[in-house]
Short mmCIF file of C-alpha atoms in Angstrom, two decimals:
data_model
loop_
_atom_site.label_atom_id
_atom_site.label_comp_id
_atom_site.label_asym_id
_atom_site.label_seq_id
_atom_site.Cartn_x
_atom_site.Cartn_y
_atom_site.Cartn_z
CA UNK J 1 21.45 -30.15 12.82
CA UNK J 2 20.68 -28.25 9.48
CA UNK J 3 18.24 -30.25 9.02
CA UNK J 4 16.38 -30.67 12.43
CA UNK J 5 16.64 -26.91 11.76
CA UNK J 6 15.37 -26.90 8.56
CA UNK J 7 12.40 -28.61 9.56
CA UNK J 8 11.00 -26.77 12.20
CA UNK J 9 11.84 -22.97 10.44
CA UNK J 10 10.39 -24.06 6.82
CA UNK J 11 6.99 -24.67 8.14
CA UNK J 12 6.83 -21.98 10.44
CA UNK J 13 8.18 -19.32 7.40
CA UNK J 14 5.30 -20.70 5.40
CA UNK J 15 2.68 -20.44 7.72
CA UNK J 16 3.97 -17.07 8.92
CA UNK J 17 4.52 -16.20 4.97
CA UNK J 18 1.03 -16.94 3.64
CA UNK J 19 -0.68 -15.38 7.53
CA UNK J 20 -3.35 -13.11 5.84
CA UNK J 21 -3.46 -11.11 8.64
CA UNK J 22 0.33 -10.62 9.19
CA UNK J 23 0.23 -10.07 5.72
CA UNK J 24 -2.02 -7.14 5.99
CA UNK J 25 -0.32 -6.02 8.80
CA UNK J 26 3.43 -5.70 7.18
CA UNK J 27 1.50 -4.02 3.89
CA UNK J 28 -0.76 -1.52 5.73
CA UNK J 29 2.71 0.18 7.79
CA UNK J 30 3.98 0.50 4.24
CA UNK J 31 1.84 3.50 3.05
CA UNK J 32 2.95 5.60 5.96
CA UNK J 33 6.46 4.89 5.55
CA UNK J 34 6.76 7.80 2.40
CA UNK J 35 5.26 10.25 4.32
CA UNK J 36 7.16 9.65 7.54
CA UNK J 37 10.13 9.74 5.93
CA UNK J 38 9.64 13.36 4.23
CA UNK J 39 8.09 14.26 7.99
CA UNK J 40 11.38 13.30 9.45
CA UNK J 41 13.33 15.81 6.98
CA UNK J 42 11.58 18.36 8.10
CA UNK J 43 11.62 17.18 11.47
CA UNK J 44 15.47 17.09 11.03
CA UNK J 45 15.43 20.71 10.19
CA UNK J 46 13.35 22.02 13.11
CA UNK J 47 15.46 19.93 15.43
CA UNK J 48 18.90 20.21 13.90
CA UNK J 49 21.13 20.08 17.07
CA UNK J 50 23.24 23.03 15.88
CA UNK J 51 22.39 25.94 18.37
CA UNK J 52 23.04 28.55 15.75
CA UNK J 53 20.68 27.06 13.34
CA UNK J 54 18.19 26.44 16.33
CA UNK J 55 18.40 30.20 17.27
CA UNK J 56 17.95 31.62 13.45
CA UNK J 57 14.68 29.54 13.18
CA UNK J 58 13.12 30.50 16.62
CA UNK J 59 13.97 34.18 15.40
CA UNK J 60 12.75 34.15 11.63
CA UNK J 61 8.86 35.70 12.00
CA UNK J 62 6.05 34.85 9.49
CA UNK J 63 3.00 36.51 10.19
CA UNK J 64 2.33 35.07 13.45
CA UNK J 65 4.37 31.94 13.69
CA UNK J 66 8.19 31.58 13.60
CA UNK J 67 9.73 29.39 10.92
CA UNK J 68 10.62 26.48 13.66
CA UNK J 69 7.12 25.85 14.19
CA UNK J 70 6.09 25.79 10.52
CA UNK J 71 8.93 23.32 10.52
CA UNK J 72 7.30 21.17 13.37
CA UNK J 73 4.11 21.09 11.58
CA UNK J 74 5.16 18.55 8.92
CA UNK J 75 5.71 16.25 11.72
CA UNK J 76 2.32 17.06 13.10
CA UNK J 77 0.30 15.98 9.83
CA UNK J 78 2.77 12.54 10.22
CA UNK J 79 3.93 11.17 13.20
CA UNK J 80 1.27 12.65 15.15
CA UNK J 81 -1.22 10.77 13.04
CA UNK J 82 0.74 8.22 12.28
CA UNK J 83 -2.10 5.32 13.78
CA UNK J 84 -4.86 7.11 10.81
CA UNK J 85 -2.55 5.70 8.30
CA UNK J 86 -1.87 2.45 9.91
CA UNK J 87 -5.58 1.88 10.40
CA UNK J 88 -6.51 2.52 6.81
CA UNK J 89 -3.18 0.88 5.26
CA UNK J 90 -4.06 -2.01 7.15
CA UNK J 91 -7.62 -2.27 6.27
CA UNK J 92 -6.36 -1.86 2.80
CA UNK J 93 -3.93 -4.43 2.83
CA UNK J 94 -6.53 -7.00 3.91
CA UNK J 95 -9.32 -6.13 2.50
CA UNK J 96 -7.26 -7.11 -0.71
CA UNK J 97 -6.28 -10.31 1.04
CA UNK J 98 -10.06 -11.48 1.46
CA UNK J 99 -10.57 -10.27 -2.42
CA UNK J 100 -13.07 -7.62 -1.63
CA UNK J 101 -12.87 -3.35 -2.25
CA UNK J 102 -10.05 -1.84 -0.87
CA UNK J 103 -11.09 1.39 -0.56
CA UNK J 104 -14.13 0.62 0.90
CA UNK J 105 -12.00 -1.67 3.47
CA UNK J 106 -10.35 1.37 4.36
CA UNK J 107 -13.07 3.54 4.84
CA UNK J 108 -14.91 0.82 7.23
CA UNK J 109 -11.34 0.36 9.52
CA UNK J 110 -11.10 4.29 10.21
CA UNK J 111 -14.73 4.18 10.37
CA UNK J 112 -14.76 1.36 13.59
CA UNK J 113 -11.69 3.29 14.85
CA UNK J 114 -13.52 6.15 15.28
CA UNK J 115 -16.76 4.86 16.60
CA UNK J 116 -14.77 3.28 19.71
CA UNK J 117 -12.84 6.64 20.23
CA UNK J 118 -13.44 8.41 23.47
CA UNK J 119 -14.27 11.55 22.52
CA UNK J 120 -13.74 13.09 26.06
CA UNK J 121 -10.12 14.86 27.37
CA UNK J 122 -9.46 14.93 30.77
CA UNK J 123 -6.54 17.17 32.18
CA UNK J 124 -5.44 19.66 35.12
CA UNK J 125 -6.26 23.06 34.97
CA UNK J 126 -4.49 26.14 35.89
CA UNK J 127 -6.84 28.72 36.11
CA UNK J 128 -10.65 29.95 35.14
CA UNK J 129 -11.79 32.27 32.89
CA UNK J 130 -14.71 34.44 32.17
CA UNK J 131 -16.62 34.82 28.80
CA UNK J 132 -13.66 37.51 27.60
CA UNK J 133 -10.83 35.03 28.02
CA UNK J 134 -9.79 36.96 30.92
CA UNK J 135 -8.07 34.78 33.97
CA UNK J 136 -10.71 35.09 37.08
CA UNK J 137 -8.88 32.77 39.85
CA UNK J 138 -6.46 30.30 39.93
CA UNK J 139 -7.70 26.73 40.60
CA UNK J 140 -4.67 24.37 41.72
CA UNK J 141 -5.06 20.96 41.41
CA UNK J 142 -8.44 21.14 39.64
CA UNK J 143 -9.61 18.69 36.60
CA UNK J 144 -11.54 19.62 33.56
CA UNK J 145 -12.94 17.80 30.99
CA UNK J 146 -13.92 18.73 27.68
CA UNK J 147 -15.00 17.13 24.80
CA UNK J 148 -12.81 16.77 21.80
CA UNK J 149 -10.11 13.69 20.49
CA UNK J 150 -6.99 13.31 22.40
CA UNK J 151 -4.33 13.66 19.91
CA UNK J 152 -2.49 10.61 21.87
CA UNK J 153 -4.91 8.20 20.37
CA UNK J 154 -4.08 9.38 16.62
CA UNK J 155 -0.57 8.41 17.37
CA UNK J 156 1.24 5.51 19.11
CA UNK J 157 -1.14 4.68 22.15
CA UNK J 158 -3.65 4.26 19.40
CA UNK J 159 -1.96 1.61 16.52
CA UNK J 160 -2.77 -1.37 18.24
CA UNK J 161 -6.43 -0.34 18.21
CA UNK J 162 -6.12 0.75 14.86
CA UNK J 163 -4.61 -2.92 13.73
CA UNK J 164 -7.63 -4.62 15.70
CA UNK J 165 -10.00 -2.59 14.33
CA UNK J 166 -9.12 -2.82 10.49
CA UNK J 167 -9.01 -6.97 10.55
CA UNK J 168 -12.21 -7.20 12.54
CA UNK J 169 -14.20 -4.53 10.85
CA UNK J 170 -12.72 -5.80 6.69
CA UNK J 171 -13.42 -9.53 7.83
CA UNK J 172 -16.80 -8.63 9.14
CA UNK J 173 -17.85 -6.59 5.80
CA UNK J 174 -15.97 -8.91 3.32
CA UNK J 175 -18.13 -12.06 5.30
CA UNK J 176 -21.35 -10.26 4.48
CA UNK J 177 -20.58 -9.74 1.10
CA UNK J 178 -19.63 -13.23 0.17
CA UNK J 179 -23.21 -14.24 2.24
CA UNK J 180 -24.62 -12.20 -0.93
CA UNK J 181 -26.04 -9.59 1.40
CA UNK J 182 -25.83 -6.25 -0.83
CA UNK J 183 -28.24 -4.14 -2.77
CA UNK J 184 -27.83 -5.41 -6.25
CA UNK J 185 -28.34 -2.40 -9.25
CA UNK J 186 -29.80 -2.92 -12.51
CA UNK J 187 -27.29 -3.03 -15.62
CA UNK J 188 -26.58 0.14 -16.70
CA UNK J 189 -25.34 1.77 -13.38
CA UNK J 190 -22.56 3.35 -13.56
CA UNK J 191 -19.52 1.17 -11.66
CA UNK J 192 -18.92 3.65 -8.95
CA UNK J 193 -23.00 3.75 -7.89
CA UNK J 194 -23.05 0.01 -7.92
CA UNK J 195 -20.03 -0.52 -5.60
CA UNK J 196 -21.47 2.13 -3.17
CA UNK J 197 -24.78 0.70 -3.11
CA UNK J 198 -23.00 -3.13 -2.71
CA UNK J 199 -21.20 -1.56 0.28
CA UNK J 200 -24.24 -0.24 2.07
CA UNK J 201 -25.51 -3.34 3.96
CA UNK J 202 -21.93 -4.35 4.94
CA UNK J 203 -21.05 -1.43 5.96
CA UNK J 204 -24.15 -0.68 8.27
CA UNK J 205 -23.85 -4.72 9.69
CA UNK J 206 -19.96 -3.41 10.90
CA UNK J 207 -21.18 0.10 11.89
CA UNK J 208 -24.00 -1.80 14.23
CA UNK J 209 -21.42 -4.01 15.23
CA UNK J 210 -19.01 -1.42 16.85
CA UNK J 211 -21.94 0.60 18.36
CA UNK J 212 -22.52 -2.47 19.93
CA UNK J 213 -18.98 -2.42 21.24
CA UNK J 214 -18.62 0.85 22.00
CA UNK J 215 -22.14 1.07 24.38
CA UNK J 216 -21.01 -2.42 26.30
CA UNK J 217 -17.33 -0.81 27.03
CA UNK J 218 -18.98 2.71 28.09
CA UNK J 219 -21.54 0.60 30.34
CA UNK J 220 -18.71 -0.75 31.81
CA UNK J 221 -17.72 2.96 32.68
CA UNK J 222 -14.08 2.50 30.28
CA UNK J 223 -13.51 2.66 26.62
CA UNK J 224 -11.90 0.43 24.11
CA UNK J 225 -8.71 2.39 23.36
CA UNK J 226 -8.08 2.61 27.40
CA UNK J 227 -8.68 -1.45 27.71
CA UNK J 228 -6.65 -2.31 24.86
CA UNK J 229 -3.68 0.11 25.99
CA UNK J 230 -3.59 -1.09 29.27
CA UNK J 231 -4.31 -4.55 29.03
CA UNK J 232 -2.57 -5.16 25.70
CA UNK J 233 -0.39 -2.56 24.16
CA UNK J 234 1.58 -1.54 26.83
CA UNK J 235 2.69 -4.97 28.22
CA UNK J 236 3.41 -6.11 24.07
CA UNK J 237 5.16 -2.96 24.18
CA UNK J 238 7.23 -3.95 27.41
CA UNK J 239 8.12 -7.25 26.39
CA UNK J 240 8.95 -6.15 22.69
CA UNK J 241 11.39 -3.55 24.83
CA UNK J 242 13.93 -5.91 26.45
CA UNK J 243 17.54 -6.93 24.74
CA UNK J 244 16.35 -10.68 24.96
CA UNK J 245 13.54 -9.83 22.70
CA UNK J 246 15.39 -8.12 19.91
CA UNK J 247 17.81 -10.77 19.92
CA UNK J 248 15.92 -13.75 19.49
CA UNK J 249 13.76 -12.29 16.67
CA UNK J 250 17.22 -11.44 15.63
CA UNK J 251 18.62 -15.13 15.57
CA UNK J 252 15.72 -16.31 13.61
CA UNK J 253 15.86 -13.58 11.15
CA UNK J 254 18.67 -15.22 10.01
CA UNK J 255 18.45 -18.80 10.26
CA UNK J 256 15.19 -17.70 7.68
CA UNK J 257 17.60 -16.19 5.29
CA UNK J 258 20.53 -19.15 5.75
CA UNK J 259 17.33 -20.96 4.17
CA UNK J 260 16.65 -18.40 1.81
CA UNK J 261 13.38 -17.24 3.22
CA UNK J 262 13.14 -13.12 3.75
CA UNK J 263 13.56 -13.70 6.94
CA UNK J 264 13.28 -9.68 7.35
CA UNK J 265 9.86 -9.95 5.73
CA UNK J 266 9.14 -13.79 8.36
CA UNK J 267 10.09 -12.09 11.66
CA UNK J 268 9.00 -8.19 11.05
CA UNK J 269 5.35 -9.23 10.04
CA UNK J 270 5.08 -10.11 13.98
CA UNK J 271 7.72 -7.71 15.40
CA UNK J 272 7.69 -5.04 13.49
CA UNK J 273 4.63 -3.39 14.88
CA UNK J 274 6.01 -3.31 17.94
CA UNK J 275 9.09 -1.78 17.07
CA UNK J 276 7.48 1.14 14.90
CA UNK J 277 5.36 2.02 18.00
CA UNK J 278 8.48 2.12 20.40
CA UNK J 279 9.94 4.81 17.64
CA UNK J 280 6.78 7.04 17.46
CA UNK J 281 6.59 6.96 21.38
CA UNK J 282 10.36 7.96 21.05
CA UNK J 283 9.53 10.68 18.46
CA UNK J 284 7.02 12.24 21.12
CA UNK J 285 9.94 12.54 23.95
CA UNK J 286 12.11 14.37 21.54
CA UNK J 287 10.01 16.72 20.52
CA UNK J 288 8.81 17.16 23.77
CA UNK J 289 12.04 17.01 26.10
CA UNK J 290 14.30 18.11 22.71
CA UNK J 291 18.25 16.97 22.10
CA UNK J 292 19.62 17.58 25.97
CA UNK J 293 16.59 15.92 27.77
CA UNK J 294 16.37 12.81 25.61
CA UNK J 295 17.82 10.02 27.52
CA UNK J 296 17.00 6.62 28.84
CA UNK J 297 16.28 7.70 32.65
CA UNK J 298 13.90 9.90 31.31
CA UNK J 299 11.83 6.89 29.25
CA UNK J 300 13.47 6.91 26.01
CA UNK J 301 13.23 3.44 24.51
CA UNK J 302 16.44 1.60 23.30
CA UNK J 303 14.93 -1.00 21.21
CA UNK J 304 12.78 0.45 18.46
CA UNK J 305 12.61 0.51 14.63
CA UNK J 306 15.78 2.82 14.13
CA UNK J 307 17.82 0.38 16.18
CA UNK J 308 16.92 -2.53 14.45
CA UNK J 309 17.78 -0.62 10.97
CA UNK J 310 20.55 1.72 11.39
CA UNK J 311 22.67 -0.01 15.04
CA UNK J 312 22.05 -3.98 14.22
CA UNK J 313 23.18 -4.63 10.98
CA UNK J 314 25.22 -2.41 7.88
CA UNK J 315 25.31 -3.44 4.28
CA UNK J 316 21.53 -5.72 5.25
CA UNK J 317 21.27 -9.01 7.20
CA UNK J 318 24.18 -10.51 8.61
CA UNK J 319 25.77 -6.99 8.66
CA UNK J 320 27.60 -8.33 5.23
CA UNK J 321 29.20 -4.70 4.82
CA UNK J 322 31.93 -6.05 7.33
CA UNK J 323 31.87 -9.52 5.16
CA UNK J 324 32.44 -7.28 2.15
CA UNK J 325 35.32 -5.29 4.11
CA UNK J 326 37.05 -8.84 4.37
CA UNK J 327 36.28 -10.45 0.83
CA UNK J 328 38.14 -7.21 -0.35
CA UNK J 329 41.12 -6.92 2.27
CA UNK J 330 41.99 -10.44 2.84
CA UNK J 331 40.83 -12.49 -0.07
CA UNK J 332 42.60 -13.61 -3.39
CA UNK J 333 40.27 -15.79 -5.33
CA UNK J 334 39.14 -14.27 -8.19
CA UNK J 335 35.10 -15.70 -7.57
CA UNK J 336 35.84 -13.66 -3.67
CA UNK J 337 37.32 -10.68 -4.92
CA UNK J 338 35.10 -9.65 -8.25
CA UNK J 339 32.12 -10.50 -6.31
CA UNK J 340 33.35 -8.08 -3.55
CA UNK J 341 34.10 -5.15 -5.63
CA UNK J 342 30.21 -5.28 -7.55
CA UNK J 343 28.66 -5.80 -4.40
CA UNK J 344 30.58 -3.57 -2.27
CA UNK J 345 28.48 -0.06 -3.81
CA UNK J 346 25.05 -1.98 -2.79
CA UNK J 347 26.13 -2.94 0.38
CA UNK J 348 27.06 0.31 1.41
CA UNK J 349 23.21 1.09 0.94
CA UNK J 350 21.87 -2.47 2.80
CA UNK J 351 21.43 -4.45 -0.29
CA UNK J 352 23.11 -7.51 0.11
CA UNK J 353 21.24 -9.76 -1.96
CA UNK J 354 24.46 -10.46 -4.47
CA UNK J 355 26.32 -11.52 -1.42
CA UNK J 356 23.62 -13.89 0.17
CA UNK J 357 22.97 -15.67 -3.04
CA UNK J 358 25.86 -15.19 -5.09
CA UNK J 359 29.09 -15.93 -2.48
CA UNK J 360 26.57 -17.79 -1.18
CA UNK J 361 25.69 -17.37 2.26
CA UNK J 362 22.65 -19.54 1.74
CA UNK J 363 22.46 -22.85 3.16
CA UNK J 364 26.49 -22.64 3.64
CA UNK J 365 27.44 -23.96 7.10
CA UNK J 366 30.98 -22.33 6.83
CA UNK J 367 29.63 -19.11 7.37
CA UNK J 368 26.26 -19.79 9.02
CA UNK J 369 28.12 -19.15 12.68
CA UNK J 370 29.44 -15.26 11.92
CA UNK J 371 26.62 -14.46 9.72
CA UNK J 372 24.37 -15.13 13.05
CA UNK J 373 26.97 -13.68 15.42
CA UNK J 374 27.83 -10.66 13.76
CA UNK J 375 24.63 -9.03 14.46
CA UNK J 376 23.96 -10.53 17.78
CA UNK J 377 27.06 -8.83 18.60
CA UNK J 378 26.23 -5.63 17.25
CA UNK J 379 22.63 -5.41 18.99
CA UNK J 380 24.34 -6.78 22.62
CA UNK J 381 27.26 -3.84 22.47
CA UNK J 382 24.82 -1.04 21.24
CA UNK J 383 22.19 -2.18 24.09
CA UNK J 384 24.70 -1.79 26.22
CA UNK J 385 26.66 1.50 25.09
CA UNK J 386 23.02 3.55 24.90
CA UNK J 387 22.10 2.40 28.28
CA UNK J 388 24.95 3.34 29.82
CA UNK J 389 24.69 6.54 28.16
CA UNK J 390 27.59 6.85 25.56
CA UNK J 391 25.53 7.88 23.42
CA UNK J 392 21.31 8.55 23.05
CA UNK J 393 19.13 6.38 21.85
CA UNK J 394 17.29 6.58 18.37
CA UNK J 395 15.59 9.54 18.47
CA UNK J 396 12.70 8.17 16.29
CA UNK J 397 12.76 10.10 13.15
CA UNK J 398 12.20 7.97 10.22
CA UNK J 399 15.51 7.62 8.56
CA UNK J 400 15.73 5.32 5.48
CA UNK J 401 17.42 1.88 6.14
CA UNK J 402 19.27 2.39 3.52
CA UNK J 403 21.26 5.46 4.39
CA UNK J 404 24.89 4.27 4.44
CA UNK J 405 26.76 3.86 7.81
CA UNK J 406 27.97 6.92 9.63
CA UNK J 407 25.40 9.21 8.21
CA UNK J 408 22.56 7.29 9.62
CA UNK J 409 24.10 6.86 13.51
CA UNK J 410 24.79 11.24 13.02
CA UNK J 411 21.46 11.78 12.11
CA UNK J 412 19.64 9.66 14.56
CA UNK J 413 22.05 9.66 17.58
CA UNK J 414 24.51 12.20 17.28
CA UNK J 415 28.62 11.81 16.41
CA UNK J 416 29.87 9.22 19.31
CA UNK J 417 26.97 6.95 17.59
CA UNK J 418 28.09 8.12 13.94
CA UNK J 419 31.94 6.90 15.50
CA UNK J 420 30.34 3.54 17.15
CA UNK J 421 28.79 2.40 13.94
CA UNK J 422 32.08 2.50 12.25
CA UNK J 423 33.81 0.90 15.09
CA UNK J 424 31.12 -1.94 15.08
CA UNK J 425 31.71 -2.62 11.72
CA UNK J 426 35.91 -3.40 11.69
CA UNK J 427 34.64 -5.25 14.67
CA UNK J 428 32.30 -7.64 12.56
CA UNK J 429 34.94 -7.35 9.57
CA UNK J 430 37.56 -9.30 11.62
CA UNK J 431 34.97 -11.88 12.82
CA UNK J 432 34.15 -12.41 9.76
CA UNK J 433 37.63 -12.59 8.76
CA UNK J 434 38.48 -16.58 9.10
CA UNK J 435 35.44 -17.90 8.09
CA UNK J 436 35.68 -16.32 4.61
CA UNK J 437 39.20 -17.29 4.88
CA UNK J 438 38.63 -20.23 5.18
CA UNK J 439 36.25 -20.17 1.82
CA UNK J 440 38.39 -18.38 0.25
CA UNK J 441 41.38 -21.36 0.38
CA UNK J 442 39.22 -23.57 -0.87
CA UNK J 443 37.91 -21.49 -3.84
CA UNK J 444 41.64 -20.78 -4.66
CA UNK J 445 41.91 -24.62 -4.69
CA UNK J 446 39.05 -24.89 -6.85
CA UNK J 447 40.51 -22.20 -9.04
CA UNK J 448 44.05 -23.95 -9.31
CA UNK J 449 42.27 -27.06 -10.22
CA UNK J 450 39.98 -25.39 -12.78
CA UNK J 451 43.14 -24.15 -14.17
CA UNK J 452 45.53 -27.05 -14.79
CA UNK J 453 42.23 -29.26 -15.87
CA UNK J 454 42.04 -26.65 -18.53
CA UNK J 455 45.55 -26.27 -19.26
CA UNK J 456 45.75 -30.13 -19.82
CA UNK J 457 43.24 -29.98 -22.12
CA UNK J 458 44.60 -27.55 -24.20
CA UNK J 459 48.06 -29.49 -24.45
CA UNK J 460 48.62 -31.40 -27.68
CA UNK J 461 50.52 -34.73 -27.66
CA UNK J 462 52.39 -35.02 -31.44
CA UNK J 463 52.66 -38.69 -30.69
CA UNK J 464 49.02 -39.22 -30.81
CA UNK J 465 48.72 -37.52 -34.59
CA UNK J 466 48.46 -40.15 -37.24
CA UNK J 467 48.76 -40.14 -41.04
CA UNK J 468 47.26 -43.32 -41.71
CA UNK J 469 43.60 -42.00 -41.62
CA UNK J 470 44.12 -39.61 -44.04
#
């Protein structure tokens, strides 16, 4: 079976592994991750469910703005924008992959995003007004439309766009530069006037290219980013959003790293994506509806990013801090043991590398079946406990994976999640508990027999010594 296994994941890993595209795609989410994550401390702090700390920040005055919504605005110039940083991360990422400029593969992704923008808002209004900004009548009912960007677009119902854009516009630019058509300079240039100069006919051929586009989606009386919502992102988003999903991307995550393939790296170049959307959208209902309205009936996702990092695994994949747990409270061998006590400090911060390749966990069948089930189980019981409504889902704000247990459930769910987590984890530690058992008998064998073989050879026989050679 490991085998027949073998042989269908190993090719698929190294197709998936060498994908420039997916490439680009996992690389270009990485350069917003920094910035989310100091956006999400000062998220934390404007949304701090403490009411006493919630009051003194609503009351603090500074000039005209209270010190909550100077708070909020670090989330505003992240989150909020958070498909700007995709788009140029990702146009980055693969303009690098097709050896061409970088920067100038950034510049032409945000460049294409922007050209198929609608740059028209729509929206009830309330009332008119004269020249004075006085109310004249109220108008119930009534629509308006004005011209400006819908901020909506710069967020989560725009990173899909943003990922089409970047591949299509870099792979476009980086073809017409490998034709040879660019404005060559004489020697002497300086560097930075050649390269602008080179860019100038690619550049226009993608620009051209999107008007084109653009004008056959606005003949067709839509726009791009409303086509690709509807008609791509939001079922992606719907099928990414289901328990089956999360745990079959989930089950060969790991039969990856019983290989020793990243499976995290295999499986989150396609998922990923998907999940990182689900948190922003979930970022945008707590902000809006705050701590008391966030709940599932009122559209808060279950699966997202913060669920896959912080409610289906602890101590990295396989959820080895419960593994660790049992190498420490029910093992004797010494290889067990010492490997348990310099691994258990990493664990407690998801690195588990020592443990995969050092106990090892890779391509071992005696502990292929909990390493698998451990986290199945964790993502099937947390599914289930934050739909029923013991405690709220992930509230989206970007909280390192490696946060140790507890902390991370308090700060994204609240204390019955910090509490589950823990529970969860004694939960995995006495699955885990026979299997490494079980290894650990035989390594005590191995041990013993170690041991005497050693012992043996140190014994000296006085019989065998003999004068006669001397």
């Amino acid at each position: 079976m490991m085998d027949k296994l073998e042989k269908v994941l190993m090719p698929m890993a190294e197709a998936i592994g060498r994908n420039k595209y997916l490439i680009a795609i996992r690389d270009g989410f990485l350069v917003s991750t920094p910035l989310l994550i100091v956006g999400s401390i000062f998220l934390l702090l404007a949304n701090f469910p403490i009411q006493a700390w919630a009051d003194f920040i609503a009351n603090v005055q500074i000039g005209s703005s209270n010190l909550a919504s100077l708070l909020s605005k670090q989330s505003d110039a992240t989150f909020t924008i958070m498909a700007i940083f995709a788009t140029m991360g990702i146009g980055y990422s693969f303009a690098k992959q097709l050896k061409t400029s970088g920067i100038f593969g950034a510049a032409v992704s945000l460049m294409a995003w922007f050209i198929l923008m609608p740059y028209s808002i729509t929206g009830s209004i309330s009332a008119m007004f004269d020249a004075n900004g006085a109310a004249m009548e109220v108008v119930e009912g009534a629509k308006a439309t004005v011209t400006g960007v819908d901020l909506g677009w710069l967020g989560a119902k725009g990173i899909f766009m943003g990922i089409i854009c970047a591949l299509v516009s870099v792979h476009v630019y980086a073809w017409v530069e490998k034709k040879g058509w660019v404005i060559k300079m004489p020697a002497g240039v300086p560097p930075t006037v050649v390269q602008s100069f080179a860019a100038l006919i690619p550049a226009g051929i993608v620009m051209t290219l999107f008007f084109v586009i653009n004008t056959i989606f606005v003949a067709c009386g839509t726009d791009a980013f409303t086509f690709i919502f509807t008609f791509l992102q939001t079922p992606l988003l719907g099928l990414g959003d289901t328990l089956g999903a999360m745990v079959i991307a989930y089950i060969f995550l790991h039969l990856f790293w019983f290989f020793g393939v990243n499976g995290g790296s295999v499986v989150g170049a396609v998922f990923n994506p998907i999940l990182q959307t689900l948190a922003l959208e979930n970022l945008n209902l707590y902000r809006e509806v705050g701590v008391q309205g966030y709940t599932v009936a009122n559209g808060a996702h279950i699966i997202s990013q913060q669920f896959q990092d912080l409610f289906a695994t602890w101590g990295g994949c396989g959820s080895t801090l419960s593994l660790l747990i049992a190498m420490l409270l029910f093992c004797k061998s010494k290889r067990i043991t010492e490997l348990g006590k310099l691994a258990l400090i990493p664990g407690f911060f998801g690195i588990n590398e020592p443990i995969v390749f050092g106990l090892p966990i890779v391509l071992n069948p005696s502990i292929i079946i909990p390493f698998v089930l451990v986290p199945t189980i964790n993502i099937v019981v947390s599914y289930a406990a934050m739909a029923v409504g013991l405690f709220p889902p992930c509230n989206g704000i970007n909280i390192p994976w490696t946060m140790p247990i507890f902390f991370s459930g308090l700060l994204a769910t609240n204390w019955v999640g910090a509490v589950f987590q823990v529970v969860m984890l004694i939960v995995g530690v006495f699955i885990y508990m026979p299997f490494i058992k079980s290894m650990d008998k035989q390594y005590l064998a191995d041990e013993a027999a170690a041991a005497q073989a050693e012992e043996e050879e140190d014994d000296i026989n006085l019989d065998d010594l003999s004068f006669d050679d001397l």
